[in-house]
Structure formats: structure tokens, C-alpha cells
Coordinates of C-alpha atoms and ligand atoms in Angstrom, one line a residue:
M1 CA 85.8 154.4 81.6
A2 CA 83.8 154.8 78.3
V3 CA 81.7 151.8 79.0
F4 CA 80.2 153.4 82.1
D5 CA 79.8 156.7 80.4
G6 CA 77.4 155.5 77.7
P7 CA 73.8 155.0 78.1
G8 CA 73.0 152.3 80.9
G9 CA 76.6 152.6 82.1
K10 CA 75.4 153.5 85.6
E11 CA 73.1 150.5 86.0
L12 CA 75.9 148.2 85.0
L13 CA 78.2 149.7 87.5
D14 CA 75.5 149.4 90.2
A15 CA 75.0 145.7 89.3
L16 CA 78.7 145.0 89.4
L17 CA 79.0 146.7 92.8
L18 CA 76.1 144.8 94.1
T19 CA 77.5 141.5 92.8
A20 CA 80.9 142.3 94.5
Y21 CA 79.1 143.2 97.6
L22 CA 77.1 140.1 97.6
V23 CA 80.2 137.9 96.9
A24 CA 82.0 139.7 99.8
A25 CA 79.1 139.2 102.1
G26 CA 78.9 135.5 101.1
Y27 CA 82.5 135.0 101.8
L28 CA 82.1 136.8 105.1
A29 CA 79.1 134.6 106.0
L30 CA 81.0 131.5 105.0
F31 CA 83.9 132.6 107.0
V32 CA 81.7 133.3 110.0
V33 CA 80.0 129.9 109.6
L34 CA 83.3 128.2 109.2
Y35 CA 84.7 130.0 112.1
H36 CA 81.7 129.1 114.1
L37 CA 82.0 125.5 113.1
H38 CA 85.6 125.5 114.0
V39 CA 84.9 126.9 117.5
K40 CA 82.1 124.4 118.0
R41 CA 84.3 121.5 117.1
R42 CA 87.1 122.7 119.4
E43 CA 84.4 122.9 122.1
A44 CA 83.0 119.6 121.3
E45 CA 86.4 118.0 121.4
A46 CA 87.2 119.6 124.7
G47 CA 83.8 118.5 126.0
L48 CA 84.4 115.0 124.8
R49 CA 87.8 114.9 126.5
L50 CA 86.2 116.3 129.7
V51 CA 83.4 113.6 129.6
D52 CA 86.0 111.0 128.9
A53 CA 88.2 112.1 131.9
A54 CA 85.1 112.3 134.1
F55 CA 84.1 108.8 133.0
R56 CA 87.5 107.4 133.7
S57 CA 88.2 109.0 137.0
S58 CA 84.7 108.7 138.5
V59 CA 84.5 106.8 141.9
Q60 CA 81.2 105.4 140.6
G61 CA 81.5 102.4 138.5
M62 CA 80.4 103.2 135.0
A63 CA 79.9 101.2 131.9
I64 CA 78.3 101.2 128.5
L65 CA 76.7 98.0 127.4
D66 CA 75.6 97.1 124.0
A67 CA 72.1 95.8 123.2
A68 CA 73.2 92.3 124.0
G69 CA 74.4 93.4 127.4
S70 CA 78.1 93.1 126.8
V71 CA 80.3 95.7 128.2
V72 CA 81.5 98.0 125.5
R73 CA 83.3 100.5 127.7
S74 CA 83.8 100.7 131.4
N75 CA 85.9 102.6 133.9
G76 CA 88.3 101.5 136.6
A77 CA 85.8 101.7 139.4
F78 CA 83.5 99.4 137.5
A79 CA 86.3 96.9 137.0
R80 CA 87.0 96.9 140.7
M81 CA 83.3 96.6 141.7
A82 CA 82.0 94.4 139.0
R83 CA 83.2 90.9 139.7
E84 CA 81.4 88.0 138.0
H85 CA 78.4 87.9 140.3
V86 CA 77.6 91.5 139.6
Q87 CA 77.2 90.7 135.9
G88 CA 74.4 88.3 136.8
F89 CA 72.0 91.1 137.5
F90 CA 72.0 92.3 133.9
V91 CA 69.7 89.4 133.1
E92 CA 67.1 91.0 135.4
A93 CA 67.9 94.7 134.9
L94 CA 68.3 95.0 131.1
P95 CA 64.8 93.9 130.0
I96 CA 63.2 96.3 132.6
A97 CA 65.5 99.1 131.4
R98 CA 64.6 98.4 127.8
A99 CA 60.8 98.5 128.6
K100 CA 60.8 101.4 131.0
G101 CA 63.9 103.2 130.0
Y102 CA 65.3 102.9 133.5
W103 CA 66.2 100.4 136.2
E104 CA 67.4 101.0 139.8
G105 CA 68.2 98.5 142.5
E106 CA 70.7 97.3 145.1
L107 CA 73.3 94.7 144.5
A108 CA 75.0 92.7 147.3
A109 CA 78.5 91.5 146.4
P110 CA 79.8 89.0 148.9
R111 CA 83.4 89.3 149.9
T112 CA 85.6 86.4 150.6
S113 CA 85.8 87.7 154.2
G114 CA 82.1 86.8 154.6
E115 CA 80.9 90.4 154.7
E116 CA 79.3 92.0 151.7
D117 CA 79.5 95.1 149.6
V118 CA 76.3 96.8 148.7
Y119 CA 76.0 98.9 145.5
L120 CA 73.3 101.1 144.3
A121 CA 73.0 100.3 140.6
T122 CA 71.2 102.3 137.8
V123 CA 70.8 101.2 134.3
S124 CA 69.5 103.7 131.7
A125 CA 68.5 102.7 128.2
V126 CA 70.2 104.8 125.5
R127 CA 68.0 105.3 122.4
V128 CA 69.4 106.8 119.3
Q129 CA 66.8 105.5 116.8
G130 CA 63.8 104.6 118.9
E131 CA 64.9 101.1 119.9
A132 CA 67.3 100.9 122.9
D133 CA 70.6 100.1 121.3
S134 CA 72.8 100.5 124.4
Y135 CA 72.7 101.0 128.1
A136 CA 74.5 103.3 130.5
L137 CA 75.2 101.6 133.8
S138 CA 76.4 103.2 137.1
L139 CA 77.3 101.5 140.4
A140 CA 77.6 103.5 143.6
D141 CA 79.2 101.8 146.6
I142 CA 76.8 102.3 149.5
T143 CA 78.3 99.7 151.8
E144 CA 79.4 102.1 154.5
R145 CA 76.1 104.0 154.4
R146 CA 74.1 100.7 154.8
R147 CA 76.4 99.6 157.6
A148 CA 75.9 102.9 159.5
E149 CA 72.1 102.6 159.0
Q150 CA 72.2 99.0 160.4
R151 CA 74.2 100.2 163.3
I152 CA 71.8 103.0 164.0
R153 CA 68.9 100.6 163.7
H154 CA 70.5 98.2 166.1
I155 CA 71.2 100.9 168.6
A156 CA 67.6 102.1 168.3
H157 CA 66.4 98.6 169.0
H158 CA 68.8 97.3 171.6
D159 CA 69.9 98.0 175.1
L160 CA 73.5 99.2 175.2
L161 CA 74.5 97.4 178.4
T162 CA 73.3 93.9 177.6
D163 CA 72.7 94.2 173.8
L164 CA 69.3 92.7 174.4
P165 CA 66.3 94.0 172.4
N166 CA 64.8 97.1 174.0
R167 CA 61.2 97.9 174.6
A168 CA 60.6 99.2 171.2
C169 CA 62.0 96.1 169.6
L170 CA 60.1 93.9 171.9
A171 CA 56.9 95.7 171.0
E172 CA 57.6 94.8 167.3
H173 CA 58.3 91.1 168.2
A174 CA 55.2 91.0 170.4
A175 CA 53.0 92.5 167.6
E176 CA 54.3 89.8 165.2
A177 CA 53.7 87.0 167.8
M178 CA 50.2 88.2 168.5
A179 CA 49.4 88.4 164.8
R180 CA 50.6 84.8 164.3
A181 CA 48.8 83.5 167.4
R182 CA 45.4 85.2 166.8
P183 CA 44.1 83.2 163.8
D184 CA 44.7 79.8 165.4
G185 CA 43.4 80.9 168.8
R186 CA 46.8 80.3 170.4
R187 CA 48.2 82.1 173.4
A188 CA 51.3 84.1 173.8
G189 CA 52.9 85.2 177.1
L190 CA 54.7 88.3 178.4
M191 CA 56.8 87.9 181.5
L192 CA 58.3 90.8 183.4
V193 CA 61.4 89.5 185.3
D194 CA 62.7 91.8 188.0
L195 CA 65.9 91.1 189.9
D196 CA 65.0 91.1 193.6
R197 CA 68.2 92.3 195.2
F198 CA 69.7 94.4 192.4
K199 CA 69.3 97.8 194.0
H200 CA 71.0 96.6 197.1
I201 CA 73.9 95.1 195.1
N202 CA 74.2 98.1 192.9
D203 CA 74.2 100.5 195.9
S204 CA 76.6 98.6 198.1
L205 CA 79.0 97.2 195.5
G206 CA 79.0 99.8 192.8
H207 CA 77.7 100.3 189.3
A208 CA 80.5 98.2 187.7
V209 CA 79.4 95.1 189.7
G210 CA 75.7 96.0 189.1
D211 CA 76.3 96.3 185.3
E212 CA 78.1 93.0 185.2
L213 CA 75.3 91.3 187.2
L214 CA 72.8 92.6 184.6
R215 CA 74.9 91.2 181.8
R216 CA 75.2 87.8 183.5
A217 CA 71.5 87.8 184.3
A218 CA 70.8 88.5 180.6
R219 CA 72.9 85.6 179.5
R220 CA 71.4 83.2 182.1
L221 CA 67.9 84.2 181.0
I222 CA 68.8 83.4 177.4
A223 CA 70.3 80.1 178.3
T224 CA 67.3 79.1 180.4
L225 CA 64.7 79.9 177.6
R226 CA 64.1 78.4 174.2
P227 CA 65.5 80.0 171.1
A228 CA 62.1 81.1 169.9
D229 CA 61.5 83.1 173.1
V230 CA 62.6 86.7 173.0
V231 CA 64.5 88.1 176.0
G232 CA 64.7 91.9 176.2
R233 CA 65.6 94.6 178.7
Q234 CA 63.3 97.3 179.6
G235 CA 65.8 99.3 181.6
G236 CA 66.9 99.2 185.2
D237 CA 66.9 95.7 186.6
E238 CA 63.8 94.6 184.6
F239 CA 63.9 92.1 181.8
V240 CA 61.0 91.2 179.6
V241 CA 60.5 87.8 178.1
L242 CA 58.2 87.2 175.2
L243 CA 56.9 83.7 174.9
P244 CA 55.6 83.7 171.3
E245 CA 53.8 80.3 171.5
L246 CA 52.0 78.9 174.5
A247 CA 49.8 75.9 174.6
D248 CA 48.1 77.1 177.8
A249 CA 48.7 79.0 181.1
Q250 CA 50.5 75.9 182.6
A251 CA 53.1 76.2 179.9
A252 CA 53.8 79.8 181.0
E253 CA 53.9 78.6 184.6
R254 CA 56.5 76.0 183.8
V255 CA 58.7 78.6 182.0
A256 CA 58.4 81.0 184.9
A257 CA 59.2 78.3 187.5
K258 CA 62.3 77.4 185.4
V259 CA 63.4 81.1 185.3
V260 CA 62.9 81.6 189.1
A261 CA 64.9 78.5 189.8
A262 CA 67.7 79.5 187.4
M263 CA 68.0 83.1 188.9
R264 CA 68.1 81.6 192.4
Q265 CA 71.5 80.2 191.6
P266 CA 74.4 82.5 192.7
F267 CA 76.1 84.8 190.1
V268 CA 79.9 84.9 190.2
V269 CA 81.0 88.5 189.5
G270 CA 84.8 89.0 190.0
A271 CA 85.6 87.2 193.2
R272 CA 82.1 87.6 194.6
E273 CA 79.2 85.3 194.7
L274 CA 76.0 87.3 194.4
L275 CA 72.5 86.1 195.2
A276 CA 69.9 87.9 193.2
S277 CA 66.7 85.9 192.7
C278 CA 63.8 87.3 190.7
S279 CA 60.2 88.1 190.8
I280 CA 58.1 87.5 187.7
G281 CA 54.8 88.9 186.6
I282 CA 53.0 87.1 183.8
A283 CA 50.4 88.4 181.4
L284 CA 48.8 86.2 178.7
F285 CA 47.6 87.1 175.3
P286 CA 44.7 87.3 174.6
D287 CA 43.4 86.7 178.2
N288 CA 45.1 89.7 179.8
G289 CA 45.3 92.0 176.9
E290 CA 45.5 92.1 173.1
D291 CA 48.2 94.7 172.6
F292 CA 51.7 95.1 173.9
D293 CA 51.2 98.1 176.2
T294 CA 48.2 96.5 178.0
L295 CA 50.1 93.2 178.4
M296 CA 53.1 95.1 179.8
R297 CA 51.0 97.0 182.2
N298 CA 49.3 93.8 183.4
A299 CA 52.6 91.9 183.7
D300 CA 53.8 94.8 185.8
T301 CA 51.0 94.7 188.3
A302 CA 51.4 90.9 188.5
M303 CA 55.1 91.4 189.2
Y304 CA 54.3 93.7 192.1
V305 CA 52.0 91.0 193.5
A306 CA 54.9 88.6 193.2
K307 CA 57.1 91.1 195.1
E308 CA 54.5 91.4 197.8
A309 CA 54.2 87.6 198.1
G310 CA 57.8 87.6 199.3
R311 CA 59.8 87.8 196.0
D312 CA 61.6 84.9 194.4
C313 CA 58.4 83.7 192.8
Y314 CA 56.0 84.4 189.9
R315 CA 52.4 85.6 189.7
F316 CA 49.9 85.8 186.9
H317 CA 47.9 88.9 186.2
A318 CA 44.9 88.4 188.4
P319 CA 41.6 88.4 186.6
E320 CA 39.7 85.5 185.1
M321 CA 41.5 82.3 184.4
A322 CA 44.7 83.4 186.0
R323 CA 43.1 84.1 189.4
R324 CA 42.8 80.4 190.3
A325 CA 46.5 79.8 189.4
N326 CA 47.5 82.7 191.7
E327 CA 45.3 81.4 194.6
R328 CA 46.9 78.1 194.2
L329 CA 50.4 79.6 194.3
D330 CA 49.5 81.7 197.3
L331 CA 48.1 78.6 199.0
E332 CA 51.3 76.7 198.2
A333 CA 53.5 79.5 199.6
D334 CA 51.4 79.7 202.8
L335 CA 51.4 75.9 203.1
R336 CA 55.2 75.8 202.8
H337 CA 55.4 78.4 205.5
A338 CA 52.9 76.6 207.7
L339 CA 55.0 73.4 207.4
Q340 CA 58.1 75.2 208.5
S341 CA 56.6 77.1 211.3
S342 CA 54.5 74.4 213.0
G343 CA 51.3 75.9 211.5
L344 CA 49.9 72.4 210.9
M345 CA 48.2 70.0 213.3
V346 CA 47.2 66.4 213.3
A347 CA 43.6 65.6 214.4
M348 CA 42.7 62.0 215.5
Q349 CA 39.4 60.4 214.6
P350 CA 38.4 57.3 216.6
Q351 CA 37.5 54.0 214.9
V352 CA 35.3 51.6 216.8
A353 CA 34.3 48.0 216.7
L354 CA 30.7 47.9 215.4
A355 CA 29.7 45.0 217.7
T356 CA 30.9 46.5 220.9
G357 CA 31.5 50.3 220.3
V358 CA 35.0 49.9 221.8
L359 CA 37.9 51.9 220.3
C360 CA 39.9 49.8 217.8
G361 CA 41.9 52.4 215.9
M362 CA 42.2 56.0 215.0
E363 CA 42.9 58.0 211.8
A364 CA 45.4 60.8 211.7
L365 CA 44.0 63.7 209.7
V366 CA 46.1 66.8 209.0
R367 CA 44.6 70.2 210.0
W368 CA 45.7 73.6 208.9
A369 CA 44.5 76.8 210.6
H370 CA 45.4 79.5 208.1
P371 CA 46.3 82.8 209.9
Q372 CA 44.0 84.9 207.6
R373 CA 41.6 82.4 206.1
G374 CA 40.9 80.2 209.1
A375 CA 40.6 76.4 208.8
I376 CA 41.4 75.1 205.3
S377 CA 40.3 71.6 204.4
P378 CA 42.8 69.0 203.3
V379 CA 40.5 68.4 200.4
Q380 CA 41.8 71.8 199.2
F381 CA 45.4 71.8 200.1
I382 CA 46.5 68.2 199.7
P383 CA 46.1 68.4 195.9
V384 CA 48.2 71.6 195.9
A385 CA 50.8 69.9 198.1
E386 CA 50.8 66.9 195.6
D387 CA 51.2 69.2 192.6
S388 CA 54.1 71.1 194.1
G389 CA 55.9 68.2 195.6
L390 CA 55.4 69.6 199.0
I391 CA 53.4 66.5 199.9
L392 CA 56.7 64.6 200.5
A393 CA 57.6 66.9 203.4
L394 CA 54.1 67.3 204.5
G395 CA 53.3 63.6 204.5
E396 CA 56.5 62.8 206.4
W397 CA 55.6 65.4 208.9
V398 CA 52.1 63.9 209.5
L399 CA 53.7 60.4 209.6
R400 CA 56.2 61.4 212.3
E401 CA 53.7 63.5 214.2
A402 CA 51.3 60.5 214.3
C403 CA 54.0 58.1 215.4
R404 CA 55.2 60.6 218.1
Q405 CA 51.7 61.1 219.4
R406 CA 50.9 57.4 219.3
A407 CA 54.1 56.5 221.1
E408 CA 53.2 59.1 223.8
W409 CA 49.8 57.5 224.3
L410 CA 51.4 54.1 224.5
Q411 CA 53.4 55.4 227.4
A412 CA 50.2 56.7 228.9
G413 CA 48.8 53.1 228.7
L414 CA 46.9 53.0 225.4
R415 CA 47.9 49.6 223.9
D416 CA 46.9 47.5 220.9
V417 CA 45.1 50.3 219.0
P418 CA 47.0 51.4 215.8
V419 CA 47.0 54.8 214.3
A420 CA 46.2 55.0 210.6
V421 CA 48.1 57.5 208.4
N422 CA 47.0 58.5 204.9
V423 CA 49.6 58.0 202.2
S424 CA 49.3 60.0 199.0
A425 CA 50.1 58.5 195.7
V426 CA 53.1 60.8 195.3
Q427 CA 54.5 59.7 198.6
F428 CA 54.0 56.1 197.7
R429 CA 55.9 56.4 194.5
D430 CA 58.8 58.1 196.2
P431 CA 61.7 55.5 196.6
G432 CA 62.6 57.2 200.0
F433 CA 59.2 56.4 201.5
P434 CA 59.8 53.0 203.2
G435 CA 63.0 54.5 204.7
A436 CA 61.0 57.4 206.1
V437 CA 58.6 55.0 207.7
K438 CA 61.4 53.0 209.3
R439 CA 63.0 56.1 210.6
A440 CA 59.7 57.4 212.1
L441 CA 59.1 54.1 213.9
A442 CA 62.6 53.9 215.2
D443 CA 62.9 57.6 216.2
F444 CA 59.8 57.3 218.4
A445 CA 60.3 53.7 219.4
L446 CA 56.8 52.9 218.1
P447 CA 56.1 49.2 217.7
P448 CA 55.2 48.7 213.9
A449 CA 52.0 47.0 214.8
L450 CA 50.7 50.3 216.1
L451 CA 51.0 51.9 212.7
E452 CA 48.7 51.5 209.8
L453 CA 49.0 53.0 206.4
E454 CA 46.0 53.9 204.3
V455 CA 46.6 53.8 200.6
T456 CA 43.8 54.7 198.2
E457 CA 42.4 52.2 195.7
S458 CA 43.6 54.3 192.8
V459 CA 47.2 54.0 193.9
I460 CA 46.9 50.2 194.0
M461 CA 45.6 50.1 190.5
A462 CA 48.4 52.3 188.9
G463 CA 51.6 50.5 188.3
F464 CA 50.7 47.3 190.1
E465 CA 54.0 45.4 190.3
Q466 CA 55.9 48.3 191.8
V467 CA 53.1 49.0 194.2
K468 CA 53.1 45.4 195.2
L469 CA 56.8 45.4 196.0
T470 CA 56.5 48.6 198.1
L471 CA 53.6 47.2 200.0
E472 CA 55.4 44.0 200.6
E473 CA 58.5 45.9 201.9
L474 CA 56.2 47.9 204.2
G475 CA 54.3 44.8 205.3
R476 CA 57.5 43.0 206.2
L477 CA 58.2 45.9 208.7
G478 CA 55.2 44.5 210.6
L479 CA 52.8 47.4 210.2
H480 CA 49.2 47.2 208.9
L481 CA 48.0 48.2 205.4
S482 CA 44.5 49.2 204.4
I483 CA 42.8 50.3 201.2
D484 CA 41.1 53.7 201.5
D485 CA 38.0 54.8 199.5
F486 CA 37.3 51.3 198.6
G487 CA 34.6 50.7 196.0
T488 CA 35.5 53.8 193.9
G489 CA 38.5 52.5 192.1
Y490 CA 37.4 49.3 190.4
S491 CA 40.2 47.1 192.0
S492 CA 40.6 43.8 190.3
L493 CA 40.0 40.9 192.7
S494 CA 43.0 39.0 191.4
Y495 CA 45.2 41.9 192.3
L496 CA 43.8 42.3 195.8
K497 CA 44.5 38.6 196.6
R498 CA 48.1 39.1 196.0
L499 CA 48.6 42.2 198.2
P500 CA 49.5 42.1 201.9
V501 CA 46.5 44.2 202.8
E502 CA 44.4 43.5 205.9
K503 CA 41.6 46.0 205.8
L504 CA 39.2 47.5 203.3
K505 CA 37.7 50.9 204.0
I506 CA 34.2 51.3 202.4
D507 CA 34.0 54.7 200.9
R508 CA 31.8 57.3 202.5
S509 CA 29.7 57.7 199.4
F510 CA 28.1 54.3 199.9
V511 CA 27.6 54.7 203.6
I512 CA 25.7 58.0 203.1
E513 CA 23.0 56.2 201.1
L514 CA 22.3 53.6 203.8
P515 CA 20.0 52.2 204.9
A516 CA 17.4 53.3 202.3
D517 CA 19.3 52.7 199.1
G518 CA 19.3 49.1 198.1
E519 CA 22.1 49.3 195.6
S520 CA 24.5 50.8 198.2
K521 CA 23.5 48.1 200.6
A522 CA 24.2 45.5 198.0
I523 CA 27.7 47.0 197.4
V524 CA 28.5 47.0 201.2
E525 CA 27.4 43.4 201.4
A526 CA 29.5 42.5 198.4
V527 CA 32.6 44.2 199.8
V528 CA 32.1 42.4 203.1
G529 CA 31.8 39.1 201.3
L530 CA 34.9 39.9 199.3
A531 CA 36.9 40.8 202.4
R532 CA 35.8 37.6 204.1
G533 CA 37.0 35.6 201.1
L534 CA 40.3 37.3 201.2
G535 CA 40.7 37.1 205.0
M536 CA 40.4 40.9 205.4
R537 CA 38.5 43.1 207.8
V538 CA 36.1 45.9 206.7
I539 CA 35.6 49.4 208.1
A540 CA 33.0 51.9 207.1
E541 CA 33.9 55.6 207.0
G542 CA 31.5 58.6 207.3
V543 CA 29.0 56.9 209.6
E544 CA 26.7 59.6 210.8
T545 CA 23.5 58.0 212.0
A546 CA 22.5 55.0 214.1
G547 CA 20.5 53.7 211.1
Q548 CA 23.6 53.5 209.0
A549 CA 25.5 51.8 211.9
D550 CA 22.7 49.2 212.3
C551 CA 22.6 48.5 208.6
L552 CA 26.4 48.1 208.5
R553 CA 26.3 45.8 211.5
Q554 CA 23.7 43.6 209.7
C555 CA 25.8 43.5 206.6
G556 CA 28.7 42.1 208.7
C557 CA 30.9 45.1 208.7
D558 CA 33.6 45.0 211.4
E559 CA 34.4 48.5 212.3
A560 CA 33.1 52.1 211.8
Q561 CA 34.4 55.6 211.8
G562 CA 32.3 58.8 211.6
F563 CA 30.6 61.7 213.3
L564 CA 28.2 59.3 215.0
Y565 CA 31.1 58.3 217.2
S566 CA 33.2 61.4 217.1
K567 CA 34.5 64.1 214.8
P568 CA 38.3 64.2 214.4
L569 CA 39.7 65.5 217.7
S570 CA 42.7 67.5 218.7
A571 CA 45.2 65.4 220.5
P572 CA 44.3 66.7 224.1
D573 CA 40.6 66.1 223.4
F574 CA 41.3 62.6 222.0
A575 CA 43.5 61.8 225.0
A576 CA 40.8 63.1 227.5
R577 CA 38.1 61.0 225.9
Y578 CA 39.8 57.8 224.8
V579 CA 43.3 57.4 226.3
K580 CA 42.4 58.0 229.9
A581 CA 39.2 56.0 229.6
W582 CA 41.1 53.2 228.0
S583 CA 43.9 53.2 230.5
S584 CA 41.5 53.3 233.5
S585 CA 39.2 50.5 232.0
K586 CA 42.2 48.3 231.4
A587 CA 43.5 49.1 234.9
A588 CA 40.1 48.2 236.3
A589 CA 40.1 45.0 234.3
A590 CA 43.5 44.0 235.5
Ligands
C2E1 P1 39.8 60.4 204.0 O1 41.1 59.8 204.1 O2 38.7 59.7 203.3 O3 39.4 61.0 205.4 C1 38.1 60.9 205.9 C2 37.5 62.3 205.8 O4 36.1 62.1 206.2 C3 38.1 63.3 206.8 O5 38.0 64.5 206.1 C4 37.2 63.2 207.9 O6 37.1 64.4 208.7 C5 35.8 63.0 207.2 N1 34.8 62.4 208.0 C6 35.0 61.6 209.1 N2 33.8 61.2 209.6 C7 32.9 61.8 208.8 C8 31.4 61.8 208.8 O7 30.8 61.2 209.6 N3 30.8 62.5 207.9 C9 31.5 63.3 207.0 N4 30.8 64.0 206.1 N5 32.8 63.3 206.9 C10 33.5 62.6 207.9 P2 39.2 65.5 206.1 O8 39.9 65.4 207.4 O9 38.7 66.8 205.6 O10 40.1 64.8 205.1 C11 39.7 64.8 203.8 C12 40.7 64.0 202.9 O11 42.0 64.7 202.9 C13 41.0 62.7 203.5 O12 40.0 61.8 203.1 C14 42.3 62.3 202.9 O13 42.1 61.9 201.5 C15 43.0 63.7 202.8 N6 43.8 63.8 204.0 C16 43.6 64.2 205.2 N7 44.7 64.2 206.0 C17 45.7 63.7 205.2 C18 47.1 63.4 205.4 O14 47.6 63.6 206.5 N8 47.8 63.0 204.3 C19 47.2 62.7 203.1 N9 47.9 62.3 202.1 N10 45.9 63.0 202.9 C20 45.1 63.5 203.9
CA2 CA1 41.8 58.0 204.9
CA3 CA1 38.3 57.8 202.6

């Protein structure tokens, strides 16, 4: 071509070629770009389809919410899970998700069956232009996982056999109870309850019976205690009872007594009646320890003390305040035993006419020679007997023994002189008391005139009308009544006038001060004057010196009792000194 042969033709050709090349390269680039875009879109479409399929088929509930919290899109799982009540949580969750970008929490959705489903919910804020304009929500059903966790927690905290809290769980309860009690200075108690005959039953009747017995014992413990008390099992035949709130040691004692009594009742397992009984050790917070392990250890030693004391009883951990309670309990157990095994005795102390020195009566005083501790004073054990109710049996025993003895001496010739028996307030309030007196008189054929009952002034003053009726009933039997410890109980004169009482016993505390103390002498004179006015006789107790006796005689006192004349004597000694002398003097006079 001529054009390209002329001057500059080569440059033109080069430019054209370059242009063609550039155009071709541009097309190619465009093609590549277009192709690339095409692939990307295919990929994007496939990706979207995948995301969409995943969204729809997910077992997690998923939803997209708009800025106002309305569901824009959701999947089937969400529809199944999200009933109305689930929607309610958006109110709480969305503001937090908006502020922090994210919210996570658990939702409980109650079922009509009463159980509930638990969901783990997450809400993420979706931001396209800074502000959160929608939210992605997912719900995962964790009901089964929660239930399994609960089950594991329950197993970890409970005894498999009885389903009672185990030691670990008790420790937690105890820590809580102590934390609550500490600021107000209140007490809490820990009782270790051990079945006494479990090993024997388990060995002889087999494990199935043993297991059933433990389950029954658990149920009985729960039924005996209050709902606030925690009953647990520590393994074997040992139960632990936590008493989270105690006013004092007596409160723990009352609970323990109730449990011992309840466990004493037979258990019916299959066709068998099983007698188990239990021994209880008690430790008190904070007295016996300020943490669970210390309290458990101390309750344990106390439990062994209870076992040694003969089982079927309870004992406190020994030190400090609890020691006295234990001593009293030991004393009570020993006293009960003494009563059943003729370990008690009745001593007789003579009463004489002050004018002549002649025997005019005697007081029966109970005596207890403890096998280990020697003689124990009634001042110590009568109050224990009164608290435990043992006084009814003890009092009746003294009454019968006094009647028996007096009837025997009547046979030996001792006439006219009555025997005085002390009657405790508890006995006096017992409706069976007059009947017991009648029986004693009848059984030993003792004339009622040879029996006198001593009632303390404090008994007279408490519940006057009832006391009056009882005294009248006793008076009608023909026996004598006297008021013991007179001068200490502020009896009202008008009361005294209306009672069938024949004798006032001036308390030892006034006699002791005679003859030096003018005030005591004035009191003795006043009592004598009062007795005269009421037609009663007066006896002074605790007369130790001739000076006291002289003073009493001057005051006009009728009778006296005390070491000056004789200490309380055993029956043979009393018989040797008084019965024989009396009989022979009467024989001589006849
Ligand atoms: P009480 O009824 O005032 O008995 C008199 C107490 O004084 C007796 O003490 C007696 O041994 C003591 N006593 C007698 N003469 C003298 C004396 O000259 N000087 C001194 N310092 N004491 C003298 P006991 O036997 O230790 O009895 C103490 C209390 O125990 C009795 O006081 C009575 O309240 C109670 N008690 C004794 N036996 C019985 C009983 O069988 N039943 C009941 N319910 N209580 C009894
Ligand atoms: Ca007395
Ligand atoms: Ca007295």
C-alpha cells in the first residue's frame, strides 16, 4: 500500500497496530472482567441459596428482626420454639444488643405440662450504616442439657438410697444457717442420729430389709421434724439433722427427745415389726464449733457418749454449757434405773413434842446411794425427777414405802404417831394422785390417820381453787395435811383459813437464826399466833441446838424436828431407837 510506502508510512502503521492491539487488549480485559463478574454472581447466588437452605433447615431457631423488633424472617425451628412468651424478652434484649452489639441469655418457656423448655438465646445487632437497623436472633434448645445437669447436681448432693441430702449438701445448708444465725447471735444445732440396732437387723434379715428400714427411718425423721429442719444421710445408718434456728439448748433437747421417742416406735417392714431406736449426739453452733466439720466431729463424740449411756437416748457435746445438761441426763437415767432396781431408800426423821420430848411423828425422806457417786441429796435429784416426770413414779414409790413401813411398825406396837410424806407440786397436780394415796392406804391396811402429807407453801399458792379441791378430797380420806417450808411463800391468810390443813412447818431458814436474830424470832411468834387463830399446830424443822429449842418453846411452838433430836435414820435404826422404846414404854404404862 502506497500510503505506507511514503514518508511517515511506517509510523502510521505502527500507530494503527498499537491501536488495534490496545482495542483487542481492552476487549480481552472487559471479557475477563465480565467473565469474572459472571462467575462471582453465580457463586454469590449459590452462596445465597446455601445460606438460605441452612437458615431454613437449622435446628436452631433463627430470625431476623427489624429495628422495631418485628420478625422479618424466621425459620421453622423458630416458629416451633417462639411462642408468645418468648417474644416478651425482646423488650429486654434488643436495647442491650443495640448498645453493645450483642446479647446472650437463657429463656424459660413453660409448657402446658408444667415442665419448661430452656433456650439459649443470642441477639446480634446487624449494622449496615452505623446504626443498628436489624437484629439476628438465634435460639438453641438446651432443655435436655439443663435437665442432665440438674440430675447430676441432684445425684452429687443426695443419697441414692433415701434421696436425702448427703454430707456435701448438708455442709452447704449448714454454712447458710450459720451465716444467718451469726449476726443475731442465734444458735443452730447439728444432730447425729444413729440407728441402734441397724447392724443387727441388716446382718440377720438381709440388705433389702435393712435398706427399707433406712428409707422408713428417713421418712419418719422428716415427719417428726419441722419443714425448716434439714434431714440428711451421711451413709450407713447415720442420719444428720440440721436445726437452722434454735432459741437455746433446751430447744435442741426438745427436738432430740421427740426424735428418740419417734424412733422408738416399731417399723413395719414387709410382715415384720422391727424395733430400731436411736442414739443422738448434739452439737450446737457456736458453742461447740463454728464450722460444719467441727460441729460434725463434736456431734459424733456426743453420739458415742449416748451409745455408752445405753443407747435410745441423746447427749450433748460435753464442754461448757452442755456439760450440765449431760450430767442432768445421766442423773435422770441413773435415777430411773435406781427406781426400778430398788436403789432408793426411805429414811425416817423423828418429830418430837417440844414440851415433853416425846415422839409425835416422823418424816419420810428419800435416800439414794448412787453406785459410783455415793449418796446424792434429794435437793439435787428431786428437781431432775420433777423435770423428767419421773417424780410421779418416785413419789408414789416413797408414799407406798412409807405406808408399808408405818403399817409394819403399827404391827410392832407403834400407835398414834403419823408418818409425813413430802408431795411434790408435780404429783399434786396429777389427777391420779388421790387415787394413788387411797391405794397405798388400802394395800398396806394403814389407818389414814397415820399418814400425813406435806405440801409446800408454793403449791398452795399456785392455782388455789384446784388445790383446795384436791386437799379437801385428801382431807376427807381422814389423813393429815401440813404446809412445808412455811414462811417462804407468802401465803395469804384468807386462803389458809379455807384449807383443811392442820399443821404449819416453820422453814429451817428462820430456825437457823434463833435465838439471836430478833426478826426471825418475831416471824416464829407471828406464825405461832397465826396457827393458833386458825386452830393449827406448828412444828419447827432444822432444830440443831438446845438454844433454838428453848426459844421455840418460849414462842409457843408445839413440835420440833432436827439434828438436835436425830438425823434421818434408816428404818432398822429408827425401829431400834423409837419403835421398840415406844412399844415397851406403852407396855409398861399399860
Ligand atoms: P424438807 O422437806 O424441808 O426436808 C427436810 C430436810 O432438812 C431434809 O433434807 C432433812 O434431812 C434436813 N434436816 C433435818 N433436820 C435438819 C437439821 O437439823 N439441820 C439441817 N441442816 N438439815 C436438817 P433432805 O433429806 O436432804 O431433803 C431435802 C429436801 O428434799 C426436802 O426438804 C424435800 O423438799 C425434798 N425431799 C426429800 N425427800 C423427798 C420425797 O420423798 N419426796 C419429795 N417430793 N421431796 C423430798
Ligand atoms: Ca418436808
Ligand atoms: Ca421443809
